[in-house]
Amino acid sequence: MPAEHVDVLIVGAGLSGVGAACHLQDRCPDKTVAILEARGATGGTWDLFRYPGVRSDSDMFTLGYSFRPWTDPKAIAAGTDILDYIRATARERGVDRLVRFHHRVVEAAWDSATARWTVRAERSDTGGTVELTCSFLYCCTGYYRYDAGHTPDLPGLDRFAGRVVHPQQWPADLDHRGQRVAVVGSGATAVTIVPAMAAEAEHVTMVQRSPSWVMTLPTADPLGDLARRWLPRRLALPLIRWKNVLLATLIFQLSRRAPGLMRSRLTAAARRQLPPGYPVETHFAPRYAPWDQRLCFVPDGDLFRAISAGRASVVTDAIDTFTETGLRLASGTEVPADIVVTATGLAVLALGGMKLTVDGREVDIADTVAYKGMMLSGVPNFALALGYTNASWTLKCDLTSMYVCRLVNHLDTHGYQVCTPLPPPSGPLQPLIDLKSGYVLRSLDRLPKQGAAAPWRLYQNYPRDLLMMRHGSVADEGVRFHRVSAPAAVR
Ligand SMILES: Cc1cc2nc3c(=O)[nH]c(=O)nc-3n(C[C@H](O)[C@H](O)[C@H](O)COP(=O)(O)OP(=O)(O)OC[C@H]3O[C@@H](n4cnc5c(N)ncnc54)[C@H](O)[C@@H]3O)c2cc1C
């Protein structure tokens, strides 16, 4: 039996995989599409993470799809609402019918003679293996391991007699009411969990080795409300989206170009929201410049309010050791705890752990150069959905999906079968992600590189990418289109 063939195979049914399938249906209606999903459910991140308070930290008007705007007036949404939104989109568009669950893709092999990928997936429900072929492979696998998060070596953790939980594997039966909780970490997850648990815990202590920049975002959007009230929906929703794109761009650009100004504004804002005399410099003024690592956003200053109410506190120090009853810091301070939450980050994983080969040669992703932040040099008919790190993930993934549709249509219109990105002709290569966050630094040697200029440079700038990816040519100097002499018959 020949393997089943589809024109475009999407791997992953999270926010970006569902979006990708919708774009393909709209823009390439004649193409056959399937989605292979390792888990038994759609939603990816928003189905996996169940910790208290899980929510977006970028606004939903830009995290929502361009083709199905987020209509709730609340800009910051709970994880469950985001999951409902992804699933409702999949249902309305019939994309849920394209998903094959429990299919973990382990390998994809490109054959230049037939211009096809052969994709092998392991089935977690039957234990079997499935092979499919496709003309274009689109990886929407997110960026981290699903089976485990990152936990650094925490001295003496095994001595701790209470419960230790990682936010990625939140136990459904964990009852933190009236408990003393220590949250180890200072990133986006820690600043979300601390106020959420503080509402019911006896006390929550955030234990951080060094501080992060934390910025308050309003949950409500008064300008958006005005636009909604006075303008027709078809104008109001794109307007709100653009206002938020420009605001996020402004915050990022200000951080990069005037770090001193951003430092003083963020520190002053924290001081205003905390009790008089609070040591803001110690706990909320990092040594690094804002946006050198991801900025943490807190809706309506909930973290600062929990601290001000005495329900939560922050300690900034190295952990000397865990004890049976909590942890001891390098300064000798003891933090008593019944529950320890290791909010210590994600383990980055490129392409969902898939092995790629091109004509029998294994592709080392670290040797490739990203083209337009979505394809890899030397890897034909392949794209990956990699969102922004400084703005909503979907802004870039929407553009990437639209670009994939343009490429697929360009191949058809010109009678080509293959498009292969080329490496930049010269110039130094740089790491793909220009952030100094721990999870990024830990993974740089396993990620593609970027070049010094477009189309190999990742500007992380939506207005710029919009111009390049919606309106720029798909046949530029960075990609080669060609025909094969004996392409495999379609289906
Ligand atoms: C707690 C948390 C909060 C976040 N908040 C925001 C936010 O506010 N704003 C923002 O822009 N970003 C945020 N992010 C980043 C977030 O991951 C993206 O916004 C978005 O959800 C990613 O969607 P995705 O579909 O690309 O990836 P994922 O959501 O990770 O989905 C990937 C899917 O691919 C599947 N998959 C992976 N490998 C394979 C394989 N080999 N075979 C088959 N299937 C596979 C997975 O099972 C999963 O279903 C957050 C991330 C986390 C962890």
Coordinates of C-alpha atoms and ligand atoms in Angstrom, one line a residue:
M1 CA 0.0 0.0 0.0
P2 CA 1.5 3.4 -0.9
A3 CA 1.5 5.9 2.0
E4 CA -1.4 8.3 2.0
H5 CA -0.4 11.7 0.5
V6 CA -1.6 15.2 1.4
D7 CA -0.5 18.4 -0.2
V8 CA 0.3 20.2 3.1
L9 CA 0.9 18.4 6.3
I10 CA 0.8 20.4 9.5
V11 CA 2.4 19.1 12.6
G12 CA 0.8 20.3 15.8
A13 CA -2.8 21.4 16.6
G14 CA -2.1 24.2 19.0
L15 CA -2.8 27.9 18.5
S16 CA -0.6 28.1 15.4
G17 CA -1.5 24.7 13.8
V18 CA -5.2 25.5 14.0
G19 CA -4.5 28.9 12.6
A20 CA -2.4 27.5 9.8
A21 CA -5.1 25.1 8.7
C22 CA -7.7 27.9 8.6
H23 CA -5.4 30.0 6.4
L24 CA -4.8 27.1 4.1
Q25 CA -8.5 26.5 3.7
D26 CA -9.1 30.1 2.9
R27 CA -6.2 30.7 0.5
C28 CA -5.4 27.3 -1.0
P29 CA -8.9 25.7 -1.0
D30 CA -7.9 23.0 -3.5
K31 CA -5.1 21.6 -1.4
T32 CA -5.5 18.6 0.8
V33 CA -4.4 19.2 4.4
A34 CA -4.0 17.0 7.5
I35 CA -2.8 17.8 11.0
L36 CA -0.8 15.3 13.0
E37 CA -1.0 16.0 16.8
A38 CA 1.0 14.1 19.4
R39 CA -1.5 14.7 22.2
G40 CA -5.2 13.6 22.5
A41 CA -6.5 17.2 22.3
T42 CA -6.1 20.5 20.5
G43 CA -4.9 23.7 22.1
G44 CA -1.3 22.8 22.8
T45 CA 0.1 25.2 25.5
W46 CA -3.4 26.3 26.5
D47 CA -4.5 22.8 27.2
L48 CA -1.3 21.6 28.9
F49 CA -0.8 24.4 31.4
R50 CA -3.3 24.2 34.3
Y51 CA -1.6 26.1 37.1
P52 CA -3.6 28.7 39.2
G53 CA -4.1 31.9 37.3
V54 CA -2.7 30.7 34.0
R55 CA -3.4 33.5 31.5
S56 CA -2.0 35.3 28.5
D57 CA 0.5 38.0 29.2
S58 CA 0.2 39.7 25.9
D59 CA -3.1 41.2 24.9
M60 CA -5.6 38.9 23.3
F61 CA -6.4 41.4 20.4
T62 CA -3.0 40.5 19.0
L63 CA -2.7 36.9 20.4
G64 CA -6.1 36.2 18.6
Y65 CA -6.1 35.3 14.9
S66 CA -6.3 38.1 12.4
F67 CA -9.1 36.2 10.6
R68 CA -11.2 35.7 13.8
P69 CA -10.7 38.7 16.0
W70 CA -10.9 38.4 19.8
T71 CA -14.1 40.2 20.7
D72 CA -14.1 40.0 24.5
P73 CA -13.4 43.5 25.9
K74 CA -10.9 41.9 28.4
A75 CA -7.4 42.3 26.9
I76 CA -5.8 39.7 29.2
A77 CA -7.6 36.3 29.1
A78 CA -7.6 33.2 31.3
G79 CA -5.9 30.1 29.8
T80 CA -9.3 28.3 29.7
D81 CA -10.8 31.1 27.6
I82 CA -7.9 31.0 25.2
L83 CA -8.4 27.2 24.9
D84 CA -12.1 27.7 24.2
Y85 CA -11.3 30.3 21.5
I86 CA -8.8 28.0 19.7
R87 CA -11.3 25.1 19.9
A88 CA -14.3 27.2 18.7
T89 CA -12.2 28.4 15.8
A90 CA -11.3 24.9 14.8
R91 CA -14.9 23.8 15.1
E92 CA -16.4 26.7 13.2
R93 CA -13.9 26.2 10.3
G94 CA -14.2 22.4 10.3
V95 CA -10.4 22.2 11.0
D96 CA -11.0 19.9 14.0
R97 CA -11.9 17.2 11.4
L98 CA -8.4 17.4 9.9
V99 CA -6.6 16.5 13.2
R100 CA -5.3 13.1 13.8
F101 CA -4.7 12.7 17.5
H102 CA -2.0 10.6 19.2
H103 CA 0.3 10.9 16.2
R104 CA 3.8 12.0 17.4
V105 CA 5.9 12.8 14.3
V106 CA 9.4 11.5 14.9
E107 CA 11.0 11.8 11.5
A108 CA 10.5 13.5 8.2
A109 CA 12.6 12.6 5.2
W110 CA 12.7 14.7 2.0
D111 CA 13.3 13.1 -1.3
S112 CA 14.4 15.4 -4.1
A113 CA 13.7 13.0 -6.9
T114 CA 10.0 12.9 -6.1
A115 CA 9.7 16.3 -4.4
R116 CA 8.1 14.7 -1.3
W117 CA 8.4 14.4 2.4
T118 CA 7.8 11.0 4.0
V119 CA 6.7 11.6 7.5
R120 CA 6.8 8.9 10.2
A121 CA 4.6 9.2 13.2
E122 CA 4.3 7.0 16.3
R123 CA 0.8 6.4 17.6
S124 CA 0.5 6.7 21.3
D125 CA -3.0 5.1 21.3
T126 CA -2.3 2.0 19.3
G127 CA 1.5 1.7 19.7
G128 CA 1.8 1.5 15.9
T129 CA 3.7 3.6 13.4
V130 CA 2.1 5.6 10.5
E131 CA 3.7 6.9 7.3
L132 CA 2.3 9.7 5.2
T133 CA 3.8 11.7 2.4
C134 CA 3.3 15.4 1.7
S135 CA 4.5 18.0 -0.7
F136 CA 4.9 20.7 1.9
L137 CA 5.6 20.2 5.6
Y138 CA 4.6 22.9 8.0
C139 CA 5.8 22.5 11.6
C140 CA 3.5 24.1 14.2
T141 CA 5.1 22.3 17.1
G142 CA 5.7 25.2 19.5
Y143 CA 9.1 25.6 21.1
Y144 CA 9.4 23.5 24.2
R145 CA 9.2 19.9 25.5
Y146 CA 5.8 18.8 26.5
D147 CA 6.8 15.9 28.7
A148 CA 8.9 17.9 31.3
G149 CA 9.8 21.5 32.1
H150 CA 13.2 22.7 33.0
T151 CA 14.3 22.2 36.6
P152 CA 17.8 23.2 37.6
D153 CA 19.7 21.4 40.2
L154 CA 18.1 22.7 43.4
P155 CA 20.3 21.7 46.4
G156 CA 18.6 19.4 48.9
L157 CA 15.2 19.4 47.1
D158 CA 14.8 15.7 47.9
R159 CA 15.0 16.5 51.6
F160 CA 11.9 18.7 51.4
A161 CA 9.0 16.8 53.1
G162 CA 6.1 18.8 51.4
R163 CA 4.9 18.7 47.8
V164 CA 7.1 19.9 44.9
V165 CA 5.2 20.8 41.7
H166 CA 6.3 22.1 38.4
P167 CA 3.8 24.5 36.7
Q168 CA 3.9 22.3 33.5
Q169 CA 2.6 19.3 35.4
W170 CA 0.1 20.8 37.8
P171 CA -1.6 18.1 40.0
A172 CA -5.4 18.4 39.8
D173 CA -5.6 17.4 43.5
L174 CA -3.3 20.1 44.9
D175 CA -5.1 22.1 47.5
H176 CA -3.1 25.1 48.5
R177 CA -5.7 26.7 50.7
G178 CA -4.2 27.8 54.0
Q179 CA -0.8 26.5 53.0
R180 CA 2.6 28.2 52.9
V181 CA 3.9 28.2 49.4
A182 CA 7.4 29.0 48.0
V183 CA 7.5 29.7 44.3
V184 CA 11.1 29.4 43.0
G185 CA 11.5 31.6 39.9
S186 CA 11.0 35.1 38.7
G187 CA 9.7 34.8 35.1
A188 CA 6.3 35.1 33.5
T189 CA 5.0 31.9 35.2
A190 CA 6.2 32.9 38.7
V191 CA 4.6 36.3 38.6
T192 CA 1.3 34.8 37.5
I193 CA 1.2 32.0 40.1
V194 CA 2.2 34.1 43.1
P195 CA -0.8 36.4 43.2
A196 CA -3.2 33.6 42.0
M197 CA -2.1 31.3 44.9
A198 CA -1.8 34.2 47.4
A199 CA -5.6 34.7 47.2
E200 CA -6.1 31.4 49.1
A201 CA -2.8 30.4 50.6
E202 CA -1.6 31.3 54.0
H203 CA 1.3 33.1 52.4
V204 CA 3.3 32.9 49.1
T205 CA 7.0 33.7 48.9
M206 CA 8.6 34.2 45.6
V207 CA 12.2 33.1 45.8
Q208 CA 14.3 34.6 43.1
R209 CA 18.0 34.5 42.5
S210 CA 17.8 37.8 40.6
P211 CA 14.9 40.1 39.8
S212 CA 13.0 40.5 36.5
W213 CA 11.5 43.6 35.1
V214 CA 7.8 43.6 35.8
M215 CA 5.3 45.9 34.2
T216 CA 1.6 46.4 35.0
L217 CA -0.8 46.1 32.1
P218 CA -4.5 47.1 32.4
T219 CA -6.9 44.2 31.9
A220 CA -9.5 46.7 30.6
D221 CA -8.9 48.7 27.4
P222 CA -10.7 52.0 27.7
L223 CA -9.6 53.1 24.2
G224 CA -10.7 49.8 22.8
D225 CA -14.1 50.2 24.6
L226 CA -14.5 53.6 23.0
A227 CA -13.7 52.2 19.5
R228 CA -16.2 49.4 20.1
R229 CA -18.9 51.8 21.2
W230 CA -18.5 54.3 18.4
L231 CA -17.2 52.4 15.4
P232 CA -18.6 49.5 13.3
R233 CA -17.1 46.2 14.4
R234 CA -15.2 45.7 11.2
L235 CA -13.3 48.9 11.8
A236 CA -13.1 48.8 15.6
L237 CA -11.5 45.3 15.9
P238 CA -8.6 45.9 13.5
L239 CA -8.1 49.3 15.0
I240 CA -7.8 47.9 18.5
R241 CA -5.4 45.3 17.2
W242 CA -3.2 47.9 15.5
K243 CA -3.2 50.1 18.6
N244 CA -1.9 47.2 20.6
V245 CA 0.7 46.2 17.9
L246 CA 2.0 49.8 18.0
L247 CA 2.0 49.9 21.8
A248 CA 4.0 46.7 22.1
T249 CA 6.4 47.9 19.4
L250 CA 6.8 51.2 21.2
I251 CA 7.6 49.5 24.6
F252 CA 10.1 47.2 22.9
Q253 CA 11.8 50.0 20.9
L254 CA 12.0 52.3 23.9
S255 CA 13.5 49.5 25.9
R256 CA 16.2 48.9 23.3
R257 CA 16.9 52.6 22.4
A258 CA 16.4 54.3 25.8
P259 CA 17.1 51.6 28.4
G260 CA 17.8 54.2 31.1
L261 CA 14.5 55.9 30.6
M262 CA 12.6 52.5 30.7
R263 CA 14.5 51.5 33.8
S264 CA 13.5 54.6 35.7
R265 CA 9.9 54.4 34.5
L266 CA 9.5 50.7 35.5
T267 CA 11.2 51.2 38.8
A268 CA 9.0 54.3 39.6
A269 CA 5.9 52.4 38.6
A270 CA 6.8 49.5 40.9
R271 CA 7.5 52.0 43.7
R272 CA 4.1 53.6 43.3
Q273 CA 2.3 50.3 43.6
L274 CA 4.2 49.0 46.6
P275 CA 4.2 50.1 50.2
P276 CA 6.4 53.1 51.2
G277 CA 10.0 52.0 52.0
Y278 CA 9.7 48.7 50.0
P279 CA 13.1 47.7 48.7
V280 CA 12.2 48.0 45.0
E281 CA 15.8 48.2 43.9
T282 CA 16.5 44.8 45.4
H283 CA 13.5 42.9 44.2
F284 CA 12.3 44.7 41.0
A285 CA 15.3 46.4 39.4
P286 CA 17.4 43.9 37.5
R287 CA 20.9 44.6 36.4
Y288 CA 20.1 43.8 32.8
A289 CA 18.2 46.3 30.6
P290 CA 14.4 45.9 30.0
W291 CA 13.7 43.5 27.2
D292 CA 17.3 42.0 27.3
Q293 CA 15.2 39.3 28.8
R294 CA 11.4 38.9 28.4
L295 CA 9.6 41.7 30.2
C296 CA 7.0 40.2 32.7
F297 CA 3.5 41.7 32.5
V298 CA 1.1 41.7 35.4
P299 CA -2.6 42.5 34.8
D300 CA -3.7 45.5 36.9
G301 CA -0.6 45.1 39.1
D302 CA -2.0 41.9 40.8
L303 CA 1.5 40.9 42.0
F304 CA 2.2 44.3 43.6
R305 CA -1.3 44.2 45.2
A306 CA -0.7 40.8 46.7
I307 CA 2.6 42.0 48.1
S308 CA 1.1 45.2 49.5
A309 CA -1.7 43.2 51.1
G310 CA 0.9 41.1 52.9
R311 CA -0.3 37.9 51.2
A312 CA 2.9 37.5 49.2
S313 CA 6.5 38.5 49.6
V314 CA 9.6 38.4 47.5
V315 CA 13.1 37.3 48.6
T316 CA 16.1 37.8 46.3
D317 CA 18.9 35.5 47.2
A318 CA 20.6 32.3 46.2
I319 CA 19.2 29.1 47.6
D320 CA 21.7 27.5 50.0
T321 CA 19.6 24.3 50.5
F322 CA 16.1 23.0 50.8
T323 CA 15.3 21.6 54.3
E324 CA 12.5 19.3 55.5
T325 CA 10.3 22.3 56.2
G326 CA 11.2 24.8 53.4
L327 CA 14.4 26.3 52.2
R328 CA 17.4 28.2 53.5
L329 CA 18.9 31.1 51.6
A330 CA 22.6 32.0 51.3
S331 CA 22.0 34.9 53.7
G332 CA 20.8 32.3 56.3
T333 CA 17.1 33.4 56.0
E334 CA 14.7 30.4 56.3
V335 CA 11.6 30.3 54.1
P336 CA 9.1 27.9 55.6
A337 CA 6.9 26.1 53.1
D338 CA 4.3 23.3 52.7
I339 CA 4.4 23.4 48.9
V340 CA 7.3 24.3 46.6
V341 CA 6.5 25.4 43.1
T342 CA 9.5 25.2 40.7
A343 CA 8.6 27.9 38.2
T344 CA 12.0 27.5 36.7
G345 CA 11.1 27.5 33.1
L346 CA 10.6 25.5 29.9
A347 CA 13.0 23.1 28.2
V348 CA 13.2 24.4 24.7
L349 CA 12.8 21.8 21.9
A350 CA 13.0 22.7 18.2
L351 CA 10.5 21.1 15.8
G352 CA 8.9 19.0 18.5
G353 CA 11.9 16.7 18.6
M354 CA 11.5 15.6 14.9
K355 CA 14.5 14.3 13.0
L356 CA 14.7 15.9 9.5
T357 CA 16.7 14.4 6.6
V358 CA 17.2 15.8 3.1
D359 CA 18.1 13.1 0.6
G360 CA 19.3 10.8 3.4
R361 CA 21.4 13.4 5.1
E362 CA 20.3 14.4 8.6
V363 CA 19.7 18.2 9.0
D364 CA 21.4 19.7 12.0
I365 CA 19.1 22.7 12.7
A366 CA 22.0 24.6 14.3
D367 CA 23.8 24.5 10.9
T368 CA 20.9 26.1 9.1
V369 CA 20.0 29.8 8.7
A370 CA 16.4 30.9 9.1
Y371 CA 14.9 32.5 6.1
K372 CA 12.2 35.2 6.9
G373 CA 12.1 33.6 10.4
M374 CA 10.1 30.7 9.0
M375 CA 12.1 28.4 6.7
L376 CA 15.5 26.8 7.0
S377 CA 18.3 27.1 4.5
G378 CA 18.8 23.9 2.5
V379 CA 15.5 22.4 3.6
P380 CA 13.0 22.3 0.8
N381 CA 9.2 22.8 1.0
F382 CA 9.3 23.2 4.8
A383 CA 8.2 26.0 7.1
L384 CA 7.9 26.4 10.9
A385 CA 5.6 28.6 12.9
L386 CA 7.8 30.5 15.2
G387 CA 6.1 33.5 16.9
Y388 CA 7.6 36.7 18.2
T389 CA 9.3 36.8 21.6
N390 CA 8.7 40.5 22.0
A391 CA 5.0 40.6 20.9
S392 CA 2.1 38.2 20.5
W393 CA 3.1 34.8 19.0
T394 CA 0.1 34.8 16.6
L395 CA 1.1 38.1 14.9
K396 CA 4.1 36.3 13.3
C397 CA 2.4 32.9 12.9
D398 CA -0.5 34.5 11.0
L399 CA 2.0 36.1 8.7
T400 CA 4.0 32.8 8.3
S401 CA 0.8 30.9 7.4
M402 CA -0.2 33.5 4.9
Y403 CA 3.3 33.3 3.4
V404 CA 3.1 29.5 3.2
C405 CA -0.1 29.8 1.3
R406 CA 1.5 32.3 -1.1
L407 CA 4.5 29.9 -1.6
V408 CA 2.2 26.9 -2.3
N409 CA 0.2 29.0 -4.8
H410 CA 3.4 30.3 -6.4
L411 CA 4.7 26.8 -6.9
D412 CA 1.4 25.8 -8.6
T413 CA 1.1 28.9 -10.8
H414 CA 4.6 28.6 -12.2
G415 CA 4.7 24.8 -12.5
Y416 CA 7.4 24.4 -9.9
Q417 CA 7.5 21.6 -7.3
V418 CA 10.3 22.7 -5.0
C419 CA 11.3 25.9 -3.1
T420 CA 14.5 25.7 -1.2
P421 CA 15.8 28.6 0.9
L422 CA 19.5 29.4 0.4
P423 CA 22.0 30.5 3.1
P424 CA 23.0 34.2 3.0
P425 CA 25.8 34.8 0.5
S426 CA 28.2 36.2 3.1
G427 CA 28.3 38.1 6.4
P428 CA 28.4 37.0 10.0
L429 CA 25.7 34.7 11.5
Q430 CA 24.1 35.5 14.8
P431 CA 21.9 33.6 17.2
L432 CA 18.3 33.4 16.1
I433 CA 16.9 34.9 19.3
D434 CA 18.3 38.1 20.7
L435 CA 17.3 37.6 24.3
K436 CA 19.4 36.7 27.3
S437 CA 16.7 34.8 29.1
G438 CA 17.9 31.5 30.7
Y439 CA 15.6 29.3 28.4
V440 CA 17.0 31.0 25.3
L441 CA 20.7 30.9 26.3
R442 CA 20.3 27.2 27.3
S443 CA 19.0 26.4 23.8
L444 CA 20.9 28.6 21.3
D445 CA 23.3 25.9 20.2
R446 CA 20.3 23.8 19.1
L447 CA 18.5 26.6 17.1
P448 CA 19.0 27.9 13.6
K449 CA 21.1 31.1 13.1
Q450 CA 20.1 34.3 11.5
G451 CA 21.9 36.4 8.9
A452 CA 22.9 40.1 9.0
A453 CA 20.2 41.4 6.7
A454 CA 16.8 40.6 5.3
P455 CA 15.5 38.0 4.3
W456 CA 17.7 36.1 6.7
R457 CA 17.5 38.6 9.6
L458 CA 14.8 38.3 12.2
Y459 CA 13.7 41.9 13.0
Q460 CA 11.0 40.8 15.5
N461 CA 9.0 43.7 14.1
Y462 CA 5.4 43.1 13.0
P463 CA 4.9 46.2 10.7
R464 CA 8.2 45.4 9.0
D465 CA 7.3 41.7 8.6
L466 CA 3.9 42.6 7.4
L467 CA 5.3 44.5 4.5
M468 CA 7.8 41.8 3.7
M469 CA 5.6 38.7 4.1
R470 CA 2.2 40.0 2.8
H471 CA 3.5 42.3 0.0
G472 CA 7.1 41.5 -0.7
S473 CA 8.1 39.0 -3.5
V474 CA 8.1 35.3 -2.7
A475 CA 10.7 34.8 -5.4
D476 CA 13.6 36.8 -3.9
E477 CA 17.3 36.2 -3.7
G478 CA 17.0 34.0 -0.7
V479 CA 15.0 31.1 -2.3
R480 CA 15.4 28.8 -5.3
F481 CA 12.3 27.5 -7.1
H482 CA 12.7 24.6 -9.4
R483 CA 11.0 21.7 -11.1
V484 CA 11.8 18.0 -10.8
S485 CA 11.9 15.8 -13.8
A486 CA 9.7 13.1 -12.4
P487 CA 7.6 14.4 -9.6
A488 CA 5.5 11.8 -7.8
A489 CA 2.0 11.6 -9.1
V490 CA -0.4 13.5 -6.7
R491 CA -2.3 11.0 -4.6
Ligands
LIG1 C1 2.3 29.4 30.2 C2 2.5 30.1 28.9 C3 1.9 31.3 28.6 C4 2.1 32.0 27.4 N1 1.6 33.2 27.2 C5 1.8 33.8 26.0 C6 1.2 35.1 25.7 O1 0.5 35.7 26.5 N2 1.4 35.6 24.5 C7 2.2 35.0 23.6 O2 2.3 35.6 22.5 N3 2.7 33.8 23.8 C8 2.5 33.2 25.0 N4 3.1 32.0 25.2 C9 3.8 31.3 24.1 C10 2.8 30.3 23.6 O3 3.4 29.0 23.6 C11 2.2 30.7 22.3 O4 1.5 31.9 22.4 C12 1.3 29.7 21.6 O5 0.4 29.1 22.4 C13 2.1 28.7 20.9 O6 1.3 28.0 20.0 P1 1.8 26.9 19.1 O7 0.6 26.2 18.5 O8 2.8 27.5 18.2 O9 2.6 25.9 20.1 P2 2.0 25.0 21.2 O10 0.9 25.7 21.9 O11 3.2 24.5 22.0 O12 1.4 23.8 20.4 C14 2.2 22.9 19.7 C15 1.4 21.6 19.5 O13 2.2 20.7 18.7 C16 2.2 19.4 19.2 N5 3.5 18.8 18.9 C17 4.7 19.1 19.3 N6 5.6 18.3 18.8 C18 4.9 17.4 18.0 C19 5.3 16.2 17.2 N7 6.6 15.9 17.1 N8 4.4 15.5 16.6 C20 3.0 15.9 16.7 N9 2.6 17.0 17.4 C21 3.6 17.7 18.1 C22 2.0 19.6 20.7 O14 1.5 18.5 21.3 C23 1.1 20.8 20.7 O15 -0.3 20.5 20.7 C24 2.9 31.3 26.4 C25 3.5 30.1 26.7 C26 3.3 29.5 27.9 C27 4.0 28.2 28.2

